[in-house]
PDB file of C-alpha atoms in Angstrom:
ATOM      1  CA  UNK A  41      -0.713 -50.360  -6.507  1.00  0.00           C
ATOM      2  CA  UNK A  42      -0.543 -52.213  -3.227  1.00  0.00           C
ATOM      3  CA  UNK A  43      -2.942 -50.273  -1.060  1.00  0.00           C
ATOM      4  CA  UNK A  44      -1.632 -51.950   2.108  1.00  0.00           C
ATOM      5  CA  UNK A  45       2.012 -51.003   1.494  1.00  0.00           C
ATOM      6  CA  UNK A  46       3.197 -48.654   4.223  1.00  0.00           C
ATOM      7  CA  UNK A  47       6.954 -49.018   4.078  1.00  0.00           C
ATOM      8  CA  UNK A  48       9.906 -50.337   2.163  1.00  0.00           C
ATOM      9  CA  UNK A  49      13.513 -50.970   3.201  1.00  0.00           C
ATOM     10  CA  UNK A  50      16.532 -50.365   1.016  1.00  0.00           C
ATOM     11  CA  UNK A  51      18.803 -52.713   2.955  1.00  0.00           C
ATOM     12  CA  UNK A  52      21.482 -50.201   3.936  1.00  0.00           C
ATOM     13  CA  UNK A  53      23.374 -50.708   7.180  1.00  0.00           C
ATOM     14  CA  UNK A  54      25.492 -48.068   8.903  1.00  0.00           C
ATOM     15  CA  UNK A  55      26.288 -46.378  12.168  1.00  0.00           C
ATOM     16  CA  UNK A  56      23.285 -44.540  13.626  1.00  0.00           C
ATOM     17  CA  UNK A  57      25.318 -41.320  13.896  1.00  0.00           C
ATOM     18  CA  UNK A  58      25.309 -41.049  10.111  1.00  0.00           C
ATOM     19  CA  UNK A  59      21.547 -41.400   9.823  1.00  0.00           C
ATOM     20  CA  UNK A  60      18.821 -38.785   9.847  1.00  0.00           C
ATOM     21  CA  UNK A  61      15.017 -38.912   9.759  1.00  0.00           C
ATOM     22  CA  UNK A  62      13.552 -36.746   6.987  1.00  0.00           C
ATOM     23  CA  UNK A  63       9.787 -36.311   6.492  1.00  0.00           C
ATOM     24  CA  UNK A  64       7.383 -34.826   3.952  1.00  0.00           C
ATOM     25  CA  UNK A  65       3.858 -33.720   4.875  1.00  0.00           C
ATOM     26  CA  UNK A  66       1.130 -31.896   2.956  1.00  0.00           C
ATOM     27  CA  UNK A  67      -0.720 -30.290   5.857  1.00  0.00           C
ATOM     28  CA  UNK A  68      -3.724 -29.139   3.739  1.00  0.00           C
ATOM     29  CA  UNK A  69      -3.539 -25.602   5.178  1.00  0.00           C
ATOM     30  CA  UNK A  70      -4.237 -26.969   8.647  1.00  0.00           C
ATOM     31  CA  UNK A  71      -7.706 -28.214   7.642  1.00  0.00           C
ATOM     32  CA  UNK A  72      -8.505 -31.810   8.579  1.00  0.00           C
ATOM     33  CA  UNK A  73     -10.820 -34.368   7.033  1.00  0.00           C
ATOM     34  CA  UNK A  74     -13.507 -33.094   9.379  1.00  0.00           C
ATOM     35  CA  UNK A  75     -13.193 -29.701   7.586  1.00  0.00           C
ATOM     36  CA  UNK A  76     -12.016 -28.115  10.810  1.00  0.00           C
ATOM     37  CA  UNK A  77      -9.081 -25.704  10.795  1.00  0.00           C
ATOM     38  CA  UNK A  78      -6.865 -26.872  13.627  1.00  0.00           C
ATOM     39  CA  UNK A  79      -3.123 -26.277  13.099  1.00  0.00           C
ATOM     40  CA  UNK A  80      -2.540 -27.525  16.649  1.00  0.00           C
ATOM     41  CA  UNK A  81      -3.284 -31.025  15.345  1.00  0.00           C
ATOM     42  CA  UNK A  82      -0.700 -30.505  12.612  1.00  0.00           C
ATOM     43  CA  UNK A  83       1.955 -29.713  15.208  1.00  0.00           C
ATOM     44  CA  UNK A  84       1.009 -32.790  17.195  1.00  0.00           C
ATOM     45  CA  UNK A  85       1.432 -35.018  14.129  1.00  0.00           C
ATOM     46  CA  UNK A  86       4.837 -33.448  13.426  1.00  0.00           C
ATOM     47  CA  UNK A  87       5.783 -34.115  17.039  1.00  0.00           C
ATOM     48  CA  UNK A  88       4.722 -37.748  16.595  1.00  0.00           C
ATOM     49  CA  UNK A  89       7.179 -38.061  13.701  1.00  0.00           C
ATOM     50  CA  UNK A  90      10.082 -36.351  15.507  1.00  0.00           C
ATOM     51  CA  UNK A  91      11.966 -35.578  12.276  1.00  0.00           C
ATOM     52  CA  UNK A  92      15.441 -34.127  11.962  1.00  0.00           C
ATOM     53  CA  UNK A  93      14.166 -32.292   8.865  1.00  0.00           C
ATOM     54  CA  UNK A  94      10.631 -31.985   7.539  1.00  0.00           C
ATOM     55  CA  UNK A  95       9.280 -30.462   4.318  1.00  0.00           C
ATOM     56  CA  UNK A  96       5.740 -29.123   4.577  1.00  0.00           C
ATOM     57  CA  UNK A  97       3.415 -28.308   1.708  1.00  0.00           C
ATOM     58  CA  UNK A  98       0.367 -26.012   1.866  1.00  0.00           C
ATOM     59  CA  UNK A  99       1.688 -24.298   4.995  1.00  0.00           C
ATOM     60  CA  UNK A 100       0.443 -20.875   3.810  1.00  0.00           C
ATOM     61  CA  UNK A 101      -2.822 -19.533   2.512  1.00  0.00           C
ATOM     62  CA  UNK A 102      -2.910 -19.825  -1.255  1.00  0.00           C
ATOM     63  CA  UNK A 103      -4.259 -16.359  -2.085  1.00  0.00           C
ATOM     64  CA  UNK A 104      -4.136 -12.831  -0.731  1.00  0.00           C
ATOM     65  CA  UNK A 105      -1.241 -12.180   1.629  1.00  0.00           C
ATOM     66  CA  UNK A 106      -0.477 -15.948   1.724  1.00  0.00           C
ATOM     67  CA  UNK A 107      -0.350 -15.730   5.523  1.00  0.00           C
ATOM     68  CA  UNK A 108       1.377 -18.560   7.336  1.00  0.00           C
ATOM     69  CA  UNK A 109      -0.927 -21.001   9.106  1.00  0.00           C
ATOM     70  CA  UNK A 110       1.339 -22.468  11.790  1.00  0.00           C
ATOM     71  CA  UNK A 111       2.658 -21.158  15.088  1.00  0.00           C
ATOM     72  CA  UNK A 112       6.394 -21.195  14.401  1.00  0.00           C
ATOM     73  CA  UNK A 113       7.290 -20.398  17.996  1.00  0.00           C
ATOM     74  CA  UNK A 114       5.214 -23.356  19.178  1.00  0.00           C
ATOM     75  CA  UNK A 115       6.917 -25.548  16.576  1.00  0.00           C
ATOM     76  CA  UNK A 116      10.287 -24.506  17.987  1.00  0.00           C
ATOM     77  CA  UNK A 117       9.226 -24.938  21.593  1.00  0.00           C
ATOM     78  CA  UNK A 118       7.313 -28.201  21.318  1.00  0.00           C
ATOM     79  CA  UNK A 119       8.940 -29.907  18.321  1.00  0.00           C
ATOM     80  CA  UNK A 120      12.433 -28.435  18.430  1.00  0.00           C
ATOM     81  CA  UNK A 121      12.187 -27.376  14.773  1.00  0.00           C
ATOM     82  CA  UNK A 122      12.980 -24.037  13.134  1.00  0.00           C
ATOM     83  CA  UNK A 123      12.248 -22.952   9.544  1.00  0.00           C
ATOM     84  CA  UNK A 124      14.950 -22.454   6.960  1.00  0.00           C
ATOM     85  CA  UNK A 125      15.163 -18.646   6.606  1.00  0.00           C
ATOM     86  CA  UNK A 126      13.801 -17.320   3.322  1.00  0.00           C
ATOM     87  CA  UNK A 127      13.505 -13.976   1.586  1.00  0.00           C
ATOM     88  CA  UNK A 128       9.745 -13.461   1.459  1.00  0.00           C
ATOM     89  CA  UNK A 129       7.907 -10.393   0.203  1.00  0.00           C
ATOM     90  CA  UNK A 130       4.654 -11.447   1.865  1.00  0.00           C
ATOM     91  CA  UNK A 131       3.702 -12.677   5.285  1.00  0.00           C
ATOM     92  CA  UNK A 132       3.765 -16.429   4.746  1.00  0.00           C
ATOM     93  CA  UNK A 133       6.005 -19.058   6.327  1.00  0.00           C
ATOM     94  CA  UNK A 134       7.316 -20.475   3.081  1.00  0.00           C
ATOM     95  CA  UNK A 135       7.573 -20.254  -0.693  1.00  0.00           C
ATOM     96  CA  UNK A 136       4.332 -21.086  -2.492  1.00  0.00           C
ATOM     97  CA  UNK A 137       3.361 -22.966   0.689  1.00  0.00           C
ATOM     98  CA  UNK A 138       6.628 -24.943   0.906  1.00  0.00           C
ATOM     99  CA  UNK A 139       8.470 -24.809   4.228  1.00  0.00           C
ATOM    100  CA  UNK A 140      11.552 -26.749   5.335  1.00  0.00           C
ATOM    101  CA  UNK A 141      12.160 -27.075   9.072  1.00  0.00           C
ATOM    102  CA  UNK A 142      15.222 -28.583  10.725  1.00  0.00           C
ATOM    103  CA  UNK A 143      16.271 -29.566  14.253  1.00  0.00           C
ATOM    104  CA  UNK A 144      20.055 -29.192  14.322  1.00  0.00           C
ATOM    105  CA  UNK A 145      22.807 -28.086  11.998  1.00  0.00           C
ATOM    106  CA  UNK A 146      23.242 -25.053   9.783  1.00  0.00           C
ATOM    107  CA  UNK A 147      21.854 -23.744   6.508  1.00  0.00           C
ATOM    108  CA  UNK A 148      24.591 -22.911   4.020  1.00  0.00           C
ATOM    109  CA  UNK A 149      22.325 -22.018   1.091  1.00  0.00           C
ATOM    110  CA  UNK A 150      18.610 -21.614   0.380  1.00  0.00           C
ATOM    111  CA  UNK A 151      17.178 -20.959  -3.079  1.00  0.00           C
ATOM    112  CA  UNK A 152      13.530 -20.319  -3.953  1.00  0.00           C
ATOM    113  CA  UNK A 153      12.328 -21.631  -7.310  1.00  0.00           C
ATOM    114  CA  UNK A 154       9.290 -20.581  -9.278  1.00  0.00           C
ATOM    115  CA  UNK A 155       8.062 -23.663 -11.143  1.00  0.00           C
ATOM    116  CA  UNK A 156       6.523 -23.245 -14.614  1.00  0.00           C
ATOM    117  CA  UNK A 157       2.862 -24.035 -15.156  1.00  0.00           C
ATOM    118  CA  UNK A 158      -0.664 -22.688 -15.033  1.00  0.00           C
ATOM    119  CA  UNK A 159      -0.847 -22.711 -11.225  1.00  0.00           C
ATOM    120  CA  UNK A 160       1.430 -20.833  -8.830  1.00  0.00           C
ATOM    121  CA  UNK A 161       3.872 -23.566  -7.783  1.00  0.00           C
ATOM    122  CA  UNK A 162       7.297 -23.462  -6.228  1.00  0.00           C
ATOM    123  CA  UNK A 163      10.166 -25.374  -4.668  1.00  0.00           C
ATOM    124  CA  UNK A 164      12.945 -24.836  -2.159  1.00  0.00           C
ATOM    125  CA  UNK A 165      16.551 -25.922  -2.694  1.00  0.00           C
ATOM    126  CA  UNK A 166      18.274 -25.993   0.688  1.00  0.00           C
ATOM    127  CA  UNK A 167      21.826 -27.015   1.562  1.00  0.00           C
ATOM    128  CA  UNK A 168      22.037 -28.229   5.155  1.00  0.00           C
ATOM    129  CA  UNK A 169      25.040 -29.272   7.187  1.00  0.00           C
ATOM    130  CA  UNK A 170      23.417 -31.748   9.575  1.00  0.00           C
ATOM    131  CA  UNK A 171      25.144 -33.471  12.501  1.00  0.00           C
ATOM    132  CA  UNK A 172      25.048 -36.626  10.344  1.00  0.00           C
ATOM    133  CA  UNK A 173      26.595 -34.894   7.317  1.00  0.00           C
ATOM    134  CA  UNK A 174      25.927 -32.473   4.442  1.00  0.00           C
ATOM    135  CA  UNK A 175      22.686 -32.800   2.464  1.00  0.00           C
ATOM    136  CA  UNK A 176      20.801 -30.913  -0.232  1.00  0.00           C
ATOM    137  CA  UNK A 177      17.019 -30.893   0.250  1.00  0.00           C
ATOM    138  CA  UNK A 178      14.730 -30.109  -2.692  1.00  0.00           C
ATOM    139  CA  UNK A 179      11.196 -29.651  -1.400  1.00  0.00           C
ATOM    140  CA  UNK A 180       8.450 -29.223  -3.983  1.00  0.00           C
ATOM    141  CA  UNK A 181       4.717 -29.252  -4.573  1.00  0.00           C
ATOM    142  CA  UNK A 182       4.046 -30.061  -8.225  1.00  0.00           C
ATOM    143  CA  UNK A 183       1.026 -29.112 -10.295  1.00  0.00           C
ATOM    144  CA  UNK A 184      -2.176 -30.955 -11.119  1.00  0.00           C
ATOM    145  CA  UNK A 185      -1.572 -31.092 -14.896  1.00  0.00           C
ATOM    146  CA  UNK A 186       0.803 -33.701 -16.318  1.00  0.00           C
ATOM    147  CA  UNK A 187       2.371 -31.387 -18.901  1.00  0.00           C
ATOM    148  CA  UNK A 188       3.086 -28.859 -16.154  1.00  0.00           C
ATOM    149  CA  UNK A 189       4.608 -31.513 -13.923  1.00  0.00           C
ATOM    150  CA  UNK A 190       6.948 -32.556 -16.745  1.00  0.00           C
ATOM    151  CA  UNK A 191       8.229 -28.984 -17.090  1.00  0.00           C
ATOM    152  CA  UNK A 192       8.488 -28.602 -13.338  1.00  0.00           C
ATOM    153  CA  UNK A 193      10.577 -31.770 -12.981  1.00  0.00           C
ATOM    154  CA  UNK A 194      12.895 -30.522 -15.718  1.00  0.00           C
ATOM    155  CA  UNK A 195      13.362 -27.314 -13.716  1.00  0.00           C
ATOM    156  CA  UNK A 196      14.087 -29.261 -10.518  1.00  0.00           C
ATOM    157  CA  UNK A 197      16.700 -31.360 -12.293  1.00  0.00           C
ATOM    158  CA  UNK A 198      18.428 -28.235 -13.544  1.00  0.00           C
ATOM    159  CA  UNK A 199      18.987 -27.198  -9.920  1.00  0.00           C
ATOM    160  CA  UNK A 200      19.475 -30.626  -8.384  1.00  0.00           C
ATOM    161  CA  UNK A 201      23.221 -31.219  -8.471  1.00  0.00           C
ATOM    162  CA  UNK A 202      25.317 -29.704  -5.668  1.00  0.00           C
ATOM    163  CA  UNK A 203      28.710 -28.294  -6.612  1.00  0.00           C
ATOM    164  CA  UNK A 204      30.361 -29.783  -3.532  1.00  0.00           C
ATOM    165  CA  UNK A 205      29.037 -33.265  -4.343  1.00  0.00           C
ATOM    166  CA  UNK A 206      26.703 -33.556  -1.352  1.00  0.00           C
ATOM    167  CA  UNK A 207      23.863 -36.089  -1.719  1.00  0.00           C
ATOM    168  CA  UNK A 208      20.424 -34.806  -2.679  1.00  0.00           C
ATOM    169  CA  UNK A 209      16.983 -35.642  -1.332  1.00  0.00           C
ATOM    170  CA  UNK A 210      13.975 -34.738  -3.492  1.00  0.00           C
ATOM    171  CA  UNK A 211      10.679 -34.860  -1.643  1.00  0.00           C
ATOM    172  CA  UNK A 212       7.185 -33.432  -1.497  1.00  0.00           C
ATOM    173  CA  UNK A 213       3.728 -33.742  -2.978  1.00  0.00           C
ATOM    174  CA  UNK A 214       4.325 -34.622  -6.645  1.00  0.00           C
ATOM    175  CA  UNK A 215       0.632 -35.105  -7.562  1.00  0.00           C
ATOM    176  CA  UNK A 216       1.679 -38.077  -9.685  1.00  0.00           C
ATOM    177  CA  UNK A 217       0.725 -41.702  -9.051  1.00  0.00           C
ATOM    178  CA  UNK A 218       1.773 -43.337 -12.353  1.00  0.00           C
ATOM    179  CA  UNK A 219       5.166 -44.806 -13.176  1.00  0.00           C
ATOM    180  CA  UNK A 220       4.667 -45.803 -16.831  1.00  0.00           C
ATOM    181  CA  UNK A 221       5.611 -44.023 -20.027  1.00  0.00           C
ATOM    182  CA  UNK A 222       3.012 -41.328 -19.384  1.00  0.00           C
ATOM    183  CA  UNK A 223       4.396 -40.498 -15.958  1.00  0.00           C
ATOM    184  CA  UNK A 224       6.233 -37.220 -15.486  1.00  0.00           C
ATOM    185  CA  UNK A 225       8.381 -39.021 -12.910  1.00  0.00           C
ATOM    186  CA  UNK A 226      10.191 -41.040 -15.582  1.00  0.00           C
ATOM    187  CA  UNK A 227      12.545 -38.098 -16.145  1.00  0.00           C
ATOM    188  CA  UNK A 228      13.810 -38.656 -12.590  1.00  0.00           C
ATOM    189  CA  UNK A 229      14.554 -42.363 -13.032  1.00  0.00           C
ATOM    190  CA  UNK A 230      18.223 -42.114 -14.100  1.00  0.00           C
ATOM    191  CA  UNK A 231      19.088 -40.043 -11.049  1.00  0.00           C
ATOM    192  CA  UNK A 232      16.629 -40.341  -8.165  1.00  0.00           C
ATOM    193  CA  UNK A 233      15.225 -43.416  -6.507  1.00  0.00           C
ATOM    194  CA  UNK A 234      13.724 -45.620  -5.479  1.00  0.00           C
ATOM    195  CA  UNK A 235      10.834 -44.899  -7.858  1.00  0.00           C
ATOM    196  CA  UNK A 236       9.520 -48.456  -8.036  1.00  0.00           C
ATOM    197  CA  UNK A 237       8.379 -48.663  -4.409  1.00  0.00           C
ATOM    198  CA  UNK A 238       5.497 -46.193  -4.112  1.00  0.00           C
ATOM    199  CA  UNK A 239       3.628 -45.858  -0.813  1.00  0.00           C
ATOM    200  CA  UNK A 240      -0.010 -44.710  -1.047  1.00  0.00           C
ATOM    201  CA  UNK A 241      -0.449 -41.581   1.074  1.00  0.00           C
ATOM    202  CA  UNK A 242      -3.697 -40.059  -0.234  1.00  0.00           C
ATOM    203  CA  UNK A 243      -6.477 -39.800   0.807  1.00  0.00           C
ATOM    204  CA  UNK A 244      -5.574 -40.036   4.480  1.00  0.00           C
ATOM    205  CA  UNK A 245      -8.654 -42.016   5.523  1.00  0.00           C
ATOM    206  CA  UNK A 246      -7.949 -44.851   3.089  1.00  0.00           C
ATOM    207  CA  UNK A 247      -4.716 -44.224   1.155  1.00  0.00           C
ATOM    208  CA  UNK A 248      -4.847 -45.326  -2.481  1.00  0.00           C
ATOM    209  CA  UNK A 249      -2.614 -42.928  -4.438  1.00  0.00           C
ATOM    210  CA  UNK A 250       1.157 -42.449  -3.894  1.00  0.00           C
ATOM    211  CA  UNK A 251       1.113 -38.705  -4.485  1.00  0.00           C
ATOM    212  CA  UNK A 252       3.905 -38.009  -1.986  1.00  0.00           C
ATOM    213  CA  UNK A 253       7.496 -39.112  -2.573  1.00  0.00           C
ATOM    214  CA  UNK A 254      10.908 -39.144  -0.935  1.00  0.00           C
ATOM    215  CA  UNK A 255      13.659 -39.860  -3.478  1.00  0.00           C
ATOM    216  CA  UNK A 256      17.421 -39.852  -3.118  1.00  0.00           C
ATOM    217  CA  UNK A 257      20.494 -39.230  -5.244  1.00  0.00           C
ATOM    218  CA  UNK A 258      22.459 -41.416  -5.206  1.00  0.00           C
ATOM    219  CA  UNK A 259      19.941 -44.248  -4.871  1.00  0.00           C
ATOM    220  CA  UNK A 260      21.606 -45.752  -1.781  1.00  0.00           C
ATOM    221  CA  UNK A 261      21.064 -42.545   0.189  1.00  0.00           C
ATOM    222  CA  UNK A 262      17.713 -43.810   1.509  1.00  0.00           C
ATOM    223  CA  UNK A 263      17.698 -46.677   4.020  1.00  0.00           C
ATOM    224  CA  UNK A 264      13.902 -46.934   4.393  1.00  0.00           C
ATOM    225  CA  UNK A 265      10.667 -45.044   3.813  1.00  0.00           C
ATOM    226  CA  UNK A 266       7.578 -45.414   5.994  1.00  0.00           C
ATOM    227  CA  UNK A 267       4.072 -44.028   6.056  1.00  0.00           C
ATOM    228  CA  UNK A 268       3.261 -42.188   9.266  1.00  0.00           C
ATOM    229  CA  UNK A 269      -0.168 -43.699   9.809  1.00  0.00           C
ATOM    230  CA  UNK A 270      -1.676 -42.821  13.181  1.00  0.00           C
ATOM    231  CA  UNK A 271      -5.276 -42.050  14.218  1.00  0.00           C
ATOM    232  CA  UNK A 272      -4.524 -38.342  14.459  1.00  0.00           C
ATOM    233  CA  UNK A 273      -2.650 -38.230  11.149  1.00  0.00           C
ATOM    234  CA  UNK A 274      -5.685 -39.757   9.441  1.00  0.00           C
ATOM    235  CA  UNK A 275      -7.795 -36.802  10.586  1.00  0.00           C
ATOM    236  CA  UNK A 276      -5.422 -33.809  10.623  1.00  0.00           C
ATOM    237  CA  UNK A 277      -4.932 -33.576   6.822  1.00  0.00           C
ATOM    238  CA  UNK A 278      -6.046 -35.197   3.576  1.00  0.00           C
ATOM    239  CA  UNK A 279      -2.483 -36.572   3.110  1.00  0.00           C
ATOM    240  CA  UNK A 280      -0.523 -38.871   5.383  1.00  0.00           C
ATOM    241  CA  UNK A 281       3.121 -37.950   6.024  1.00  0.00           C
ATOM    242  CA  UNK A 282       6.058 -39.944   4.685  1.00  0.00           C
ATOM    243  CA  UNK A 283       9.233 -40.361   6.716  1.00  0.00           C
ATOM    244  CA  UNK A 284      12.565 -41.635   5.433  1.00  0.00           C
ATOM    245  CA  UNK A 285      15.736 -42.742   7.157  1.00  0.00           C
ATOM    246  CA  UNK A 286      18.719 -41.573   5.146  1.00  0.00           C
ATOM    247  CA  UNK A 287      22.268 -42.830   5.512  1.00  0.00           C
ATOM    248  CA  UNK A 288      24.853 -40.173   4.734  1.00  0.00           C
ATOM    249  CA  UNK A 289      27.758 -42.536   5.313  1.00  0.00           C
ATOM    250  CA  UNK A 290      26.490 -44.949   2.643  1.00  0.00           C
ATOM    251  CA  UNK A 291      26.096 -42.353  -0.100  1.00  0.00           C
ATOM    252  CA  UNK A 292      29.473 -40.641   0.071  1.00  0.00           C
ATOM    253  CA  UNK A 293      30.343 -37.742  -2.255  1.00  0.00           C
ATOM    254  CA  UNK A 294      28.641 -37.800  -5.644  1.00  0.00           C
ATOM    255  CA  UNK A 295      29.449 -36.197  -8.977  1.00  0.00           C
ATOM    256  CA  UNK A 296      28.377 -32.602  -9.221  1.00  0.00           C
ATOM    257  CA  UNK A 297      27.149 -32.980 -12.793  1.00  0.00           C
ATOM    258  CA  UNK A 298      25.722 -35.860 -14.803  1.00  0.00           C
ATOM    259  CA  UNK A 299      25.817 -36.040 -18.606  1.00  0.00           C
ATOM    260  CA  UNK A 300      22.070 -36.049 -19.265  1.00  0.00           C
ATOM    261  CA  UNK A 301      20.573 -33.352 -17.121  1.00  0.00           C
ATOM    262  CA  UNK A 302      21.427 -33.378 -13.403  1.00  0.00           C
ATOM    263  CA  UNK A 303      23.114 -30.008 -13.284  1.00  0.00           C
ATOM    264  CA  UNK A 304      25.045 -28.466 -10.438  1.00  0.00           C
ATOM    265  CA  UNK A 305      23.627 -25.292  -8.945  1.00  0.00           C
TER     266      UNK A 305
END
């Protein structure tokens, strides 16, 4: 791995109106590298990014009532972001700690997935009609065990394809740094990319492992991916955020179903 790699371009050119900035950020339950709980810092990092859509991981407490850890009203007021509405039986912000927030547009569908494995893990499948165009977001936090990640990726693929052919962005903390035969990510290779340009995002102080990913279907959906590496981001969580520019004019409509596993849902 290139430990100094902080970005990669995909070489896609288009009108700015068709582009959107999408980010992924494991906020570590609002606890920074200094072991201090300070969700205000988390909001400030999100405001630095200024995303059109952002997927957060570990936004809720893991046990008990899974209470949400962010001030959603402050997020709306200071960052201009609102959460995708979910059906939640407990008091958290998201689903197994996953939250998707967006700036403009409308939510046409939101589906909560339980992912198989020994740990409680989940994902959100969200269809958004953004000002730049329609997009399906799949936001996930995968498990720590490889065999669980393989089953979880199979589950995500079974819900990945959109019936109306809108492009799909798969992002989150995948807890996987390998790309060889033993990597659970290989199942994604025929559909989502780019896989061969990992950006180390963990640990935040000195990133070595590319645990976080932003992948697109079709592959030309993503124009560029960058690490959001600022002094505050290096302290506010143990992960650094990733941010991707996507080009909805370049991707165009895609097939709703592929022959080997990308199923419409």
